[in-house]
Short mmCIF file of C-alpha atoms and ligand atoms in Angstrom, two decimals:
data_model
loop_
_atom_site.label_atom_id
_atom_site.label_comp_id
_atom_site.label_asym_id
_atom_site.label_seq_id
_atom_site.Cartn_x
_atom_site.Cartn_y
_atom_site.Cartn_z
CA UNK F 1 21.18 -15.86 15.25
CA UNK F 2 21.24 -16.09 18.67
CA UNK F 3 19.19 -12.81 20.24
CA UNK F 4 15.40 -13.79 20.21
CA UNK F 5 13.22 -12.32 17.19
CA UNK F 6 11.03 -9.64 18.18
CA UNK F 7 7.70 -10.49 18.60
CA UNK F 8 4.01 -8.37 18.11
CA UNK F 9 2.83 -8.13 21.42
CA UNK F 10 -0.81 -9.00 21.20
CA UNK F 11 -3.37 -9.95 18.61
CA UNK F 12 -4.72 -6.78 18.35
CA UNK F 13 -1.26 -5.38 17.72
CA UNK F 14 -0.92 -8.08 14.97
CA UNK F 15 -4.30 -7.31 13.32
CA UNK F 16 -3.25 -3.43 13.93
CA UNK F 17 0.03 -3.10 11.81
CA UNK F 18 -0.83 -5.65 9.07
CA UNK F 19 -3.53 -3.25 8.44
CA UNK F 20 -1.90 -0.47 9.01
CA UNK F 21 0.75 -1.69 6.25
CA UNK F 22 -2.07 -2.05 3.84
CA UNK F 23 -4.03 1.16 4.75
CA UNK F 24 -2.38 4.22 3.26
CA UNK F 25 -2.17 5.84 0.29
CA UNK F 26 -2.65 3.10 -1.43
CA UNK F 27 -6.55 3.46 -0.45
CA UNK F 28 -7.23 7.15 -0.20
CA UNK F 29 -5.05 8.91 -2.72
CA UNK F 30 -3.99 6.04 -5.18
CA UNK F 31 -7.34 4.39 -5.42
CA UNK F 32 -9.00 6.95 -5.79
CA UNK F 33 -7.51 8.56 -8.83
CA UNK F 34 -6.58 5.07 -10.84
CA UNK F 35 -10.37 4.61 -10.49
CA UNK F 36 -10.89 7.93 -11.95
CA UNK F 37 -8.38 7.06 -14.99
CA UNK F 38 -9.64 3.55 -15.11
CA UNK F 39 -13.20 4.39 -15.64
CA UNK F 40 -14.55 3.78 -12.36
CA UNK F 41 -17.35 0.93 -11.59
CA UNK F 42 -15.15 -1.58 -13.86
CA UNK F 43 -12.05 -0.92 -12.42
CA UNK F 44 -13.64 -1.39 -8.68
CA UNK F 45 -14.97 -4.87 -9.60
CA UNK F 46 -11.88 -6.09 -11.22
CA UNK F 47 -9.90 -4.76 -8.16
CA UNK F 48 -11.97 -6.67 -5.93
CA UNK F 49 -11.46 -9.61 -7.93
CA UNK F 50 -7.49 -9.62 -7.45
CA UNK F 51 -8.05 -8.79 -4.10
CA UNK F 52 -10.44 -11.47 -2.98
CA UNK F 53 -9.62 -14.16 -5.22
CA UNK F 54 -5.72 -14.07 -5.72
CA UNK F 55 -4.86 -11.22 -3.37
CA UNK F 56 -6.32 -13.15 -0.31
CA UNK F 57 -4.29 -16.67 -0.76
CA UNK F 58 -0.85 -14.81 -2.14
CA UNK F 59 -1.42 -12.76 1.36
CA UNK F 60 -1.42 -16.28 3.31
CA UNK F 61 1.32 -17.52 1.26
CA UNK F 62 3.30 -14.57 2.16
CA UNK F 63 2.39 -15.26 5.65
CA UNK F 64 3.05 -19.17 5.63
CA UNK F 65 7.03 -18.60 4.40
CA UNK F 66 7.04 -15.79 7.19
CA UNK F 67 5.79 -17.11 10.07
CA UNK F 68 7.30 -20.84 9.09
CA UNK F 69 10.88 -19.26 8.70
CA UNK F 70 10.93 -17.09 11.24
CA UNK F 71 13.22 -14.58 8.79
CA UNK F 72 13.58 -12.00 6.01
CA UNK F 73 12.72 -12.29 2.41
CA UNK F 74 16.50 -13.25 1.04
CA UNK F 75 17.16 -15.66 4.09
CA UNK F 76 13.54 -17.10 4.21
CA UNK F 77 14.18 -19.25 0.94
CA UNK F 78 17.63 -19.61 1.14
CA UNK F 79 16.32 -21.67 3.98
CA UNK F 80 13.43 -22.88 2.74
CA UNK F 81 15.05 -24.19 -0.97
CA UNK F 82 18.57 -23.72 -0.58
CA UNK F 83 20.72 -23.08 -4.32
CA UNK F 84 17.59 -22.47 -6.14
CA UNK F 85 16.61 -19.23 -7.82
CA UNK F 86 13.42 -18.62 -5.45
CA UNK F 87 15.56 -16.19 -3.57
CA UNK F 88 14.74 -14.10 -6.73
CA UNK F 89 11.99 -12.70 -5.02
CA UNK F 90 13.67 -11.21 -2.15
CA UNK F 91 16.06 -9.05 -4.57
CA UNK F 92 13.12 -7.72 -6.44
CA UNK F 93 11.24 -7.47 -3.25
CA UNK F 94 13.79 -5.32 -1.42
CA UNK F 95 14.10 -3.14 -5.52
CA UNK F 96 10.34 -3.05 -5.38
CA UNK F 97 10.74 -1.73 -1.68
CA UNK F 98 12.90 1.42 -2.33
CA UNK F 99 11.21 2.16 -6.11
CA UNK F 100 7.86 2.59 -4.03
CA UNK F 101 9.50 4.17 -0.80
CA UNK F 102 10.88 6.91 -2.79
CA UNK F 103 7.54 7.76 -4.95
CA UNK F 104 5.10 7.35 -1.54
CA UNK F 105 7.07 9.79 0.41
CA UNK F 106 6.65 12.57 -2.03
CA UNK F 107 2.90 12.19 -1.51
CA UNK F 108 3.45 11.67 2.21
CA UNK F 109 5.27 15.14 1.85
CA UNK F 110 2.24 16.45 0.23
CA UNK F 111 -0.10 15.61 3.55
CA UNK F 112 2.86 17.14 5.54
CA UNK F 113 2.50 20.76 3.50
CA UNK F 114 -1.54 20.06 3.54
CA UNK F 115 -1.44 20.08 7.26
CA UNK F 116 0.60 23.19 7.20
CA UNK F 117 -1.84 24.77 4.50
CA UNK F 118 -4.91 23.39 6.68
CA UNK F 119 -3.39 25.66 9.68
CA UNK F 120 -2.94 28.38 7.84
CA UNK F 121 -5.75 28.81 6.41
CA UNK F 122 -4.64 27.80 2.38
CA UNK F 123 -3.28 31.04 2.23
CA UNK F 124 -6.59 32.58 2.45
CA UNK F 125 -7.69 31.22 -0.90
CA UNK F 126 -11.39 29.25 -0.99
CA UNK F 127 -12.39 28.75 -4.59
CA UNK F 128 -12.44 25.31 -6.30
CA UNK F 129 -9.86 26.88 -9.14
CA UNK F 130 -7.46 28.35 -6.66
CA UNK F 131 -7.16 25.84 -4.56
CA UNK F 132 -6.53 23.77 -7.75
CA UNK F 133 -3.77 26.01 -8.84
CA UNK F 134 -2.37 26.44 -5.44
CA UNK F 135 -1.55 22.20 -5.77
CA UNK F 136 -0.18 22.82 -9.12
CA UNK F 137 2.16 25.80 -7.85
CA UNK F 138 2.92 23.58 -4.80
CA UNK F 139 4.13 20.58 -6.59
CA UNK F 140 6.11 21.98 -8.94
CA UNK F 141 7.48 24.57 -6.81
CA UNK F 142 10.51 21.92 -6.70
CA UNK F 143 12.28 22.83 -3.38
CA UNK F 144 8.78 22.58 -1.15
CA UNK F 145 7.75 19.54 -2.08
CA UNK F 146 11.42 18.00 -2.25
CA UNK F 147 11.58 19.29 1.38
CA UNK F 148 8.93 17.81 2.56
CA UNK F 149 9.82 13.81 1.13
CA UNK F 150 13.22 14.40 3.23
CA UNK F 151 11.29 15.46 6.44
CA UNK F 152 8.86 12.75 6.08
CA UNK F 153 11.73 10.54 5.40
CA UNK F 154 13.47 11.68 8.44
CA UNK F 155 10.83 11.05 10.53
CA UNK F 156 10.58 7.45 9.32
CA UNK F 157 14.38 7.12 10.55
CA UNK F 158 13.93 8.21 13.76
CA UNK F 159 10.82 5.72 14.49
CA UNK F 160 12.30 2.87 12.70
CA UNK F 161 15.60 2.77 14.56
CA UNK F 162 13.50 2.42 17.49
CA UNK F 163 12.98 -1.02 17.00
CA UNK F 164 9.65 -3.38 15.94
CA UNK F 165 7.54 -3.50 18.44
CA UNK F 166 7.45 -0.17 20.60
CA UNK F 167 7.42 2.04 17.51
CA UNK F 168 5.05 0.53 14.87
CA UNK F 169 2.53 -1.46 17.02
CA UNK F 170 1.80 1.15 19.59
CA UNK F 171 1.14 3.82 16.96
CA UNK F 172 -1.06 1.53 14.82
CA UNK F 173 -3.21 0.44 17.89
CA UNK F 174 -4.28 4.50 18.07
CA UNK F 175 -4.98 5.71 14.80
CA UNK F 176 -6.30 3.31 12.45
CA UNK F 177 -9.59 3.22 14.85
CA UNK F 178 -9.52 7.17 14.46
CA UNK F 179 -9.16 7.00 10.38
CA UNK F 180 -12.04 5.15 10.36
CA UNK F 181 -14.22 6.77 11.99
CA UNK F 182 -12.99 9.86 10.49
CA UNK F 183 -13.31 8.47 7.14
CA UNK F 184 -17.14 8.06 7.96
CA UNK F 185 -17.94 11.20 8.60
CA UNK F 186 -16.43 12.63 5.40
CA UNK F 187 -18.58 10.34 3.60
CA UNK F 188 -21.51 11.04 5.31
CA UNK F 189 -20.85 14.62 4.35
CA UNK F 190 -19.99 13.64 0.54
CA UNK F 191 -23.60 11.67 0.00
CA UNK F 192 -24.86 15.06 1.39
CA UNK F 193 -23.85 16.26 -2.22
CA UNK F 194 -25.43 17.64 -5.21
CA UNK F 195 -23.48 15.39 -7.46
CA UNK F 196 -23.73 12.49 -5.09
CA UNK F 197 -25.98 10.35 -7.07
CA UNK F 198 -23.40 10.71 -10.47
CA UNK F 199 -20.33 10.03 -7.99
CA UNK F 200 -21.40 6.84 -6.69
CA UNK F 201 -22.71 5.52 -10.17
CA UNK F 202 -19.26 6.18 -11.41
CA UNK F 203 -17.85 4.16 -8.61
CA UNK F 204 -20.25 1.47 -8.50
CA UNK F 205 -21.65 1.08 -11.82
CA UNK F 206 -19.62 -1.01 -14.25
CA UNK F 207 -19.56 0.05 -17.45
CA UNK F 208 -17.31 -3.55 -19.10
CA UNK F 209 -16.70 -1.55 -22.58
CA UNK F 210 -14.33 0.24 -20.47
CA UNK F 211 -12.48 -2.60 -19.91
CA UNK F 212 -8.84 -2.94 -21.60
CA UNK F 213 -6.27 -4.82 -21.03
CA UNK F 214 -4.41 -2.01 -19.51
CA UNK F 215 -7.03 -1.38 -17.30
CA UNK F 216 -6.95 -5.48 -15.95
CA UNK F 217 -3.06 -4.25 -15.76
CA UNK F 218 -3.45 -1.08 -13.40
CA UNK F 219 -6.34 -3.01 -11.05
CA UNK F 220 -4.07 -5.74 -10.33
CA UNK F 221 -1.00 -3.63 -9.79
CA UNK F 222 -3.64 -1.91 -7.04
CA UNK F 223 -4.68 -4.70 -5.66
CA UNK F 224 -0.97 -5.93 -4.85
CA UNK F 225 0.13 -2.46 -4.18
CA UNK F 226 -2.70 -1.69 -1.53
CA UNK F 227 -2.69 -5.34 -0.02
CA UNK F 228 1.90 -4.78 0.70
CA UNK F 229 1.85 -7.65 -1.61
CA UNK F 230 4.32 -9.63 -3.87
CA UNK F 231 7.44 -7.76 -2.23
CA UNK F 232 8.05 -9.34 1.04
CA UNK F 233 6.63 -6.97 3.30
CA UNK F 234 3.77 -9.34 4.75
CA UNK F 235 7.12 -12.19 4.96
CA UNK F 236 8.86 -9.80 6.59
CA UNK F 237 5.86 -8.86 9.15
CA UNK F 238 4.53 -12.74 9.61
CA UNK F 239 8.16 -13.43 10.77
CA UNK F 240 7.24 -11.50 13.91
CA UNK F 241 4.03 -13.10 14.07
CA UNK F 242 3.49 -15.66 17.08
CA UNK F 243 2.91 -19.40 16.66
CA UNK F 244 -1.18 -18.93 17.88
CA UNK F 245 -1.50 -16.01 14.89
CA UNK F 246 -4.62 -17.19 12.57
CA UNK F 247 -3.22 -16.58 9.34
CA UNK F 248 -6.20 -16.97 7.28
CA UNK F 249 -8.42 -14.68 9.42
CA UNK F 250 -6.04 -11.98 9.38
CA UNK F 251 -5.46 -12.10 5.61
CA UNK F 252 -9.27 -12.02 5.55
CA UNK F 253 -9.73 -9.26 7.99
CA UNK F 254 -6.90 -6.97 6.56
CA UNK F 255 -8.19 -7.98 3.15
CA UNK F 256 -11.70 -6.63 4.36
CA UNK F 257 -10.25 -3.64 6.44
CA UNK F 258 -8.17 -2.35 3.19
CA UNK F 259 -11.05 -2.37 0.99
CA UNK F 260 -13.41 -0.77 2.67
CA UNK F 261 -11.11 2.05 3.25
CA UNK F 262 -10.51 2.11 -0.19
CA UNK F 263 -14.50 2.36 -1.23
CA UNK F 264 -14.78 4.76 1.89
CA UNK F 265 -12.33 6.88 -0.06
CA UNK F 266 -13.86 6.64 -3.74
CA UNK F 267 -17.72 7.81 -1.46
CA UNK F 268 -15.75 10.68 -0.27
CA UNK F 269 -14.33 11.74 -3.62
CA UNK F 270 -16.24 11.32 -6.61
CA UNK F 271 -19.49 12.99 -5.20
CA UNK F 272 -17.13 16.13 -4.94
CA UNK F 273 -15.48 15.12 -7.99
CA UNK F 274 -19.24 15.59 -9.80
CA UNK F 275 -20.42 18.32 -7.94
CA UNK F 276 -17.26 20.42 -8.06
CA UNK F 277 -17.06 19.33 -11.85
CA UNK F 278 -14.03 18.27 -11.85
CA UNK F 279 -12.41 15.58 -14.51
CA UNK F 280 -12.35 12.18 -12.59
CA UNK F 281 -9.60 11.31 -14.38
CA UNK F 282 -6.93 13.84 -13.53
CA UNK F 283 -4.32 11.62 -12.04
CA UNK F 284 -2.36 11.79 -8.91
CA UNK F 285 -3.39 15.14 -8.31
CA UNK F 286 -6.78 14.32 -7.93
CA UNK F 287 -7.36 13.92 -4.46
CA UNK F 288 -4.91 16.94 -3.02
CA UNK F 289 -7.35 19.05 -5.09
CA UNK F 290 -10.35 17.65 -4.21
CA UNK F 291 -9.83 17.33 -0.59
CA UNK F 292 -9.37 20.98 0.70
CA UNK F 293 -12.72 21.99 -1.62
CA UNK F 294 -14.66 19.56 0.54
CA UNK F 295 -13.50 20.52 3.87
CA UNK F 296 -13.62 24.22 3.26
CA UNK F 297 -17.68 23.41 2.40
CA UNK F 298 -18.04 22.26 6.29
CA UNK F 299 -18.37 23.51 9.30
CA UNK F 300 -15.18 23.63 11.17
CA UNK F 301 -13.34 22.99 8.18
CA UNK F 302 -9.52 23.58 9.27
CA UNK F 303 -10.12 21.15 12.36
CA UNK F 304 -11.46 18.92 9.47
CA UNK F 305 -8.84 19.38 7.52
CA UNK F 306 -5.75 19.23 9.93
CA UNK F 307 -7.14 16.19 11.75
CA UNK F 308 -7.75 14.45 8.24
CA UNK F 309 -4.38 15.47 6.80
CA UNK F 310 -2.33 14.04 10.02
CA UNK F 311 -4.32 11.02 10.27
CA UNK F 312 -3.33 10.57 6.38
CA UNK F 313 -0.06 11.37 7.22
CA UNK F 314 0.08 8.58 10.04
CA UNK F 315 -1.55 6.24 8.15
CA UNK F 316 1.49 6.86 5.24
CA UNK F 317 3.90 6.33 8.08
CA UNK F 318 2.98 3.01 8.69
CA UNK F 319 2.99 1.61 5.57
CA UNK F 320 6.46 3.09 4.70
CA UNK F 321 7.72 1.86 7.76
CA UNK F 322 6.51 -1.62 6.68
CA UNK F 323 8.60 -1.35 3.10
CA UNK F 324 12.03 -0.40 4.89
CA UNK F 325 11.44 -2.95 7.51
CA UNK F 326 11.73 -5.69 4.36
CA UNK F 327 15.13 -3.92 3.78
CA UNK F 328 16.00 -3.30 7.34
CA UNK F 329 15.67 -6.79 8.13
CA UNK F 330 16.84 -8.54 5.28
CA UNK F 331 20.79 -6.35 6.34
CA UNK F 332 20.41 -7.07 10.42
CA UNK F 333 19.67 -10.40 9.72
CA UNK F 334 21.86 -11.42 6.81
CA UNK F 335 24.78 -9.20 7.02
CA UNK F 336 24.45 -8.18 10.87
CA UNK F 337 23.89 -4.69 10.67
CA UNK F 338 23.05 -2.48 13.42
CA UNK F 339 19.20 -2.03 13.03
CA UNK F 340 20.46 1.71 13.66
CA UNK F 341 22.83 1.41 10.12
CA UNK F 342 20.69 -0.85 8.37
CA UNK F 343 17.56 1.86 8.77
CA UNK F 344 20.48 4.58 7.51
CA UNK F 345 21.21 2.95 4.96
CA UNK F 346 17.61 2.45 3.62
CA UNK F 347 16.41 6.12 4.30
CA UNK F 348 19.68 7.86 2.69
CA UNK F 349 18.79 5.85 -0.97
CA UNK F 350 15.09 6.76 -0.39
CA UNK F 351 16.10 10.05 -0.08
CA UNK F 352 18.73 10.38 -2.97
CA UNK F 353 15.28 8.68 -5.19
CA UNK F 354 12.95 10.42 -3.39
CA UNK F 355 14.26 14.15 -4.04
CA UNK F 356 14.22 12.94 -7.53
CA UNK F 357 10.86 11.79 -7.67
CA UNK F 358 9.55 15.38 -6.37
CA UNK F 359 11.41 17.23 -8.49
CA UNK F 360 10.38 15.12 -11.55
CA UNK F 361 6.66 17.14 -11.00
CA UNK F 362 9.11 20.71 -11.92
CA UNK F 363 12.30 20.90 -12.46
CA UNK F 364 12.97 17.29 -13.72
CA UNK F 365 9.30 16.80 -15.73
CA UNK F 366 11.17 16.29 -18.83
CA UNK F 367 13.30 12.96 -17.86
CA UNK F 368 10.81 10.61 -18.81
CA UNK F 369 11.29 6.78 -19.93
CA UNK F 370 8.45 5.30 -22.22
CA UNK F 371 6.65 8.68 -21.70
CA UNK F 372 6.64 8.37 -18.12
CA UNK F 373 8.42 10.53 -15.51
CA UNK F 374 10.35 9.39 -12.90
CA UNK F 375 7.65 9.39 -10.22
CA UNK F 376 5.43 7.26 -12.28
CA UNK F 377 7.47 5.18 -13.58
CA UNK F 378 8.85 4.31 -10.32
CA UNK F 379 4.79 3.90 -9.61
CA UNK F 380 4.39 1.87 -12.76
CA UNK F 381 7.56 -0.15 -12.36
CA UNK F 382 6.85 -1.56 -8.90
CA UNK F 383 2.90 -1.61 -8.57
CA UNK F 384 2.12 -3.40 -11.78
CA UNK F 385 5.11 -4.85 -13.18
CA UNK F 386 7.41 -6.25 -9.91
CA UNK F 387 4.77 -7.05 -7.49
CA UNK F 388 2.57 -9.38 -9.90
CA UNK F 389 6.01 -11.16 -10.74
CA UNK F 390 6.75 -11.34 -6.58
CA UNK F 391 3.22 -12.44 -6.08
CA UNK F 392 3.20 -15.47 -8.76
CA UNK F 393 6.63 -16.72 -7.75
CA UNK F 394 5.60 -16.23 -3.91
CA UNK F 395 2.07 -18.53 -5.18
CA UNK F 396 4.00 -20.82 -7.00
CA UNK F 397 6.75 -21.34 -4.45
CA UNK F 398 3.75 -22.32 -1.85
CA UNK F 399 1.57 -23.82 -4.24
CA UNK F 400 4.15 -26.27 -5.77
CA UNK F 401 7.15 -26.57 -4.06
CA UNK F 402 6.64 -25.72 -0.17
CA UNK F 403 5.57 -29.02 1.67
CA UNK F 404 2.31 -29.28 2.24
CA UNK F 405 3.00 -30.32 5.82
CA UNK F 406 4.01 -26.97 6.33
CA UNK F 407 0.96 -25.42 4.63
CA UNK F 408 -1.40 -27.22 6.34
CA UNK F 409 0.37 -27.23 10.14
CA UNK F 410 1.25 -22.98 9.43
CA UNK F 411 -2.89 -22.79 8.15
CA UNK F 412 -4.40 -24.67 11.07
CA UNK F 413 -5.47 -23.34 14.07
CA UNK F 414 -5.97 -24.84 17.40
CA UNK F 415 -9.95 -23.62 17.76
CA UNK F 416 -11.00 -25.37 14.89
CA UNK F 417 -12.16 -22.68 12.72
CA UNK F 418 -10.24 -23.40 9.90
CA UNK F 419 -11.70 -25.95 8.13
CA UNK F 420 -9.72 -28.78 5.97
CA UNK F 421 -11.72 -27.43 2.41
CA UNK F 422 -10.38 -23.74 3.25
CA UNK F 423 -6.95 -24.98 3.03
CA UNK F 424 -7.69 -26.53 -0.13
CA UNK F 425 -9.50 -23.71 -1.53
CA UNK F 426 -6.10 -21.36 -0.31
CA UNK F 427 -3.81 -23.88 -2.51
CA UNK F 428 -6.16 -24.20 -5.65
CA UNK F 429 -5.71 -20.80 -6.32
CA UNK F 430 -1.83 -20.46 -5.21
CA UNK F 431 -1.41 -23.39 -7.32
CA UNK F 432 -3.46 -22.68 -10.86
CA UNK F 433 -5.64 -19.53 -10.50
CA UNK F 434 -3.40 -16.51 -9.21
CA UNK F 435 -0.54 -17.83 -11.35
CA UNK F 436 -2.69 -18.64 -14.32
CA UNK F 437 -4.43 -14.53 -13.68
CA UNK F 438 -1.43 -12.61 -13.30
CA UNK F 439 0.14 -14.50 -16.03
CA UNK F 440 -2.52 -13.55 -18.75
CA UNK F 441 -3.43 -10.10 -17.35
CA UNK F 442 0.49 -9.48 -18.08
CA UNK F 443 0.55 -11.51 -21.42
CA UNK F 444 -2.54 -9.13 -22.62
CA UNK F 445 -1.47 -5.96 -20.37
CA UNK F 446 1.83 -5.59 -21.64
CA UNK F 447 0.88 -6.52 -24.87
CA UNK F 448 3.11 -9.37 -25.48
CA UNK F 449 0.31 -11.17 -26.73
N1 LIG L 1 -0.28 -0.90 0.95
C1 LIG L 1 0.25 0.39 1.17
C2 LIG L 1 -0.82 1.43 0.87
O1 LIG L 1 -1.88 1.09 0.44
C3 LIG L 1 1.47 0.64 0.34
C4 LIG L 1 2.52 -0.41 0.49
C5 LIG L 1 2.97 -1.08 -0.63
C6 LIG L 1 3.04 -0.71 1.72
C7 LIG L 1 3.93 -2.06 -0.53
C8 LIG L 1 4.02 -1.70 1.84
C9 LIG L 1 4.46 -2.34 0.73
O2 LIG L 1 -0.64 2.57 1.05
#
């Protein structure tokens, strides 16, 4: 490789598009309704768990074979253990990349015909039960919805091909600021609520008999899945990263930033979800229905509504743009693509999967493996099954077999702050804890054991 590896521009812009990888979906609609299936309170604390504990270190392990290499997933350790099956990871990394792709842009579709609806008014209809039926109609309605994953997938093309740095960074600078402080108001609005009280107990209060094994399953897939973890995508992103990058404070802060979205979303919806009396566990559907019933209760509701809806819709942008980038990089770098054919390439699959994963909610419901249909298998697939796997080989790899030279020089930085017991406290748990966790939660979650 001769041409010089792009490059984040500042540390802001660093901070800016990890997060922005994270924050998506992943927080405001997946969390969201997984909590509501998962029982709530329990599900939270065992979430935070994976994300603190073995979500945290995996993040600066993704970030240490990144940064250190310099390259994609597939090329970063057939440099770093040349001949040996590590590489593993990259293949599943770039399968887990295109599985989720394809399910997340049908829901990015969905924000796309929300802010539509939000303009016009949802078709005139206000109640709780039509605008319930209205997503039902939507959804299945087979050609909207299908339409709407291809135009969101489109647009992905268009900034992608642009290149790294002018199209992701500059558009994460700008609107994660705004979804925050968007997100506040909403929940300021949702505490307002009669059923505010029996919302946030759900959310916060544990209740441990609700606790399976399936459950431990689903919060670590959600963890990994709203952290961008176990597939490459934070290798892929740390490659860009400059020598002075802290990695351990921005796995912290993006750790931080992704979570509290995430809770942020679960105050906004399950006060509505109570009030509205709605089931909390009603699946993926959960927050498209509750959503327009709490912005048509305020005042300037379809302002409300479009600005949330496009800041949703942003905020799905740029973590898909962060799961073709693994692919996108891994062809320019190891096959010399044209970052122009290599983005093609990427967006023509996700939208051959992609069509198939809308249609799956009408046309296609019946095509279902293990009782699941295509969309949530796809979801199941990647979020629990391939990302754990990526994540414990990716902890391993750093844990065991990376030098610890390289550990230690890639964890250090120059001001000091990083002291020598924090890098021992990151390898502990690369080394026994995150690959001892995953491990059983699988063994028990899968029921193997
Ligand atoms: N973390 C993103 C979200 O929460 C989803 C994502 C998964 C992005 C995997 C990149 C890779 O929406």
């Amino acid at each position: 490789m001769t041409e010089k590896r792009a490059q984040f521009a500042t540390r802001l812009g660093v901070i800016a598009t990890t997060v922005g990888s994270a924050v998506g979906l992943g927080n405001i609609w997946r969390f969201p309704f997984e909590a509501g299936v998962h029982g709530g309170g329990a599900f939270l604390l065992i979430d935070l768990f994976f994300i603190f504990i073995i979500g945290v270190p995996v993040v600066c392990a993704e970030f240490i074979i990144g940064r250190h290499t310099g390259l994609n997933v597939r090329g970063a350790f057939r440099v770093l253990a040349p001949g040996k099956p590590w590489g593993i990871v990259g293949y599943l990394g770039i399968i887990a990349s295109i599985l989720i792709l394809s399910f997340y842009s049908v829901v990015a579709g969905w924000t796309l015909e929300y802010i539509y609806q939000s303009l016009t008014g949802f078709g005139g209809v206000s109640s709780i039960a039509g605008l319930h039926s209205q997503f039902d109609g939507f959804a299945t309605s087979n050609w909207r919805p299908a339409m709407w994953t291809l135009i969101f997938l489109a647009i992905n093309y268009f900034i992608l091909a642009r290149g790294v740095q002018k199209g992701i960074e500059k558009m994460s600078n700008i609107m994660m600021p705004l979804l925050f402080v968007i997100l506040i108001v909403f929940c300021i609005n949702s505490l307002r609520m009669p059923g505010a009280a029996e919302g946030l107990s759900f959310l916060f209060k544990p209740d441990f008999s609700q606790v399976t094994p399936s459950v431990m399953l689903g919060a670590m897939g959600q963890a990994f899945f709203s952290l961008s973890l176990g597939l490459g995508c934070l290798i892929t992103y740390s490659s860009y990263f400059k020598q002075e990058t802290p990695l351990l404070r921005t796995a912290g802060i993006m750790a931080s930033l992704d979570t509290l979205v995430a809770i942020l979303a679960g105050i906004i919806i399950f006060p509505a979800v109570f009030t509205f009396g709605m089931e909390p566990a009603a699946g993926p559907k959960l927050v498209f229905e509750i959503l327009p019933s709490i912005f048509m209760r305020m005042p300037g509701s379809m302002l409300w509504s479009v600005l949330f809806f496009i800041l949703l819709f942003l905020a799905s942008l740029s973590s898909t743009i962060s799961m073709s980038e693994i692919t996108i990089a891994y062809m320019t770098d190891e096959f010399g693509f044209s970052r122009r054919k290599a983005t093609g390439c990427n967006i023509v699959v996700a939208m051959v999967l992609g069509t198939l994963c809308a249609l799956s909610f009408g046309m296609i419901s019946d095509w279902t493996v293990c009782g699941l249909t295509l969309f949530n298998l796809f979801d199941y697939l990647s979020s629990n099954i391939i990302l754990p796997i990526g994540g414990m080989i990716i902890s391993v790899f750093v844990g065991w077999v990376l030098d610890r030279s390289v550990v230690r020089r890639e964890l250090m930085t120059d001001d000091g702050s990083v002291r020598p017991w924090m890098i021992r406290l990151v390898t502990i748990c690369l080394r026994y804890i995150a690959p001892a966790c995953i491990g059983l939660v699988f063994l028990f979650g899968l029921g193997l054991w």
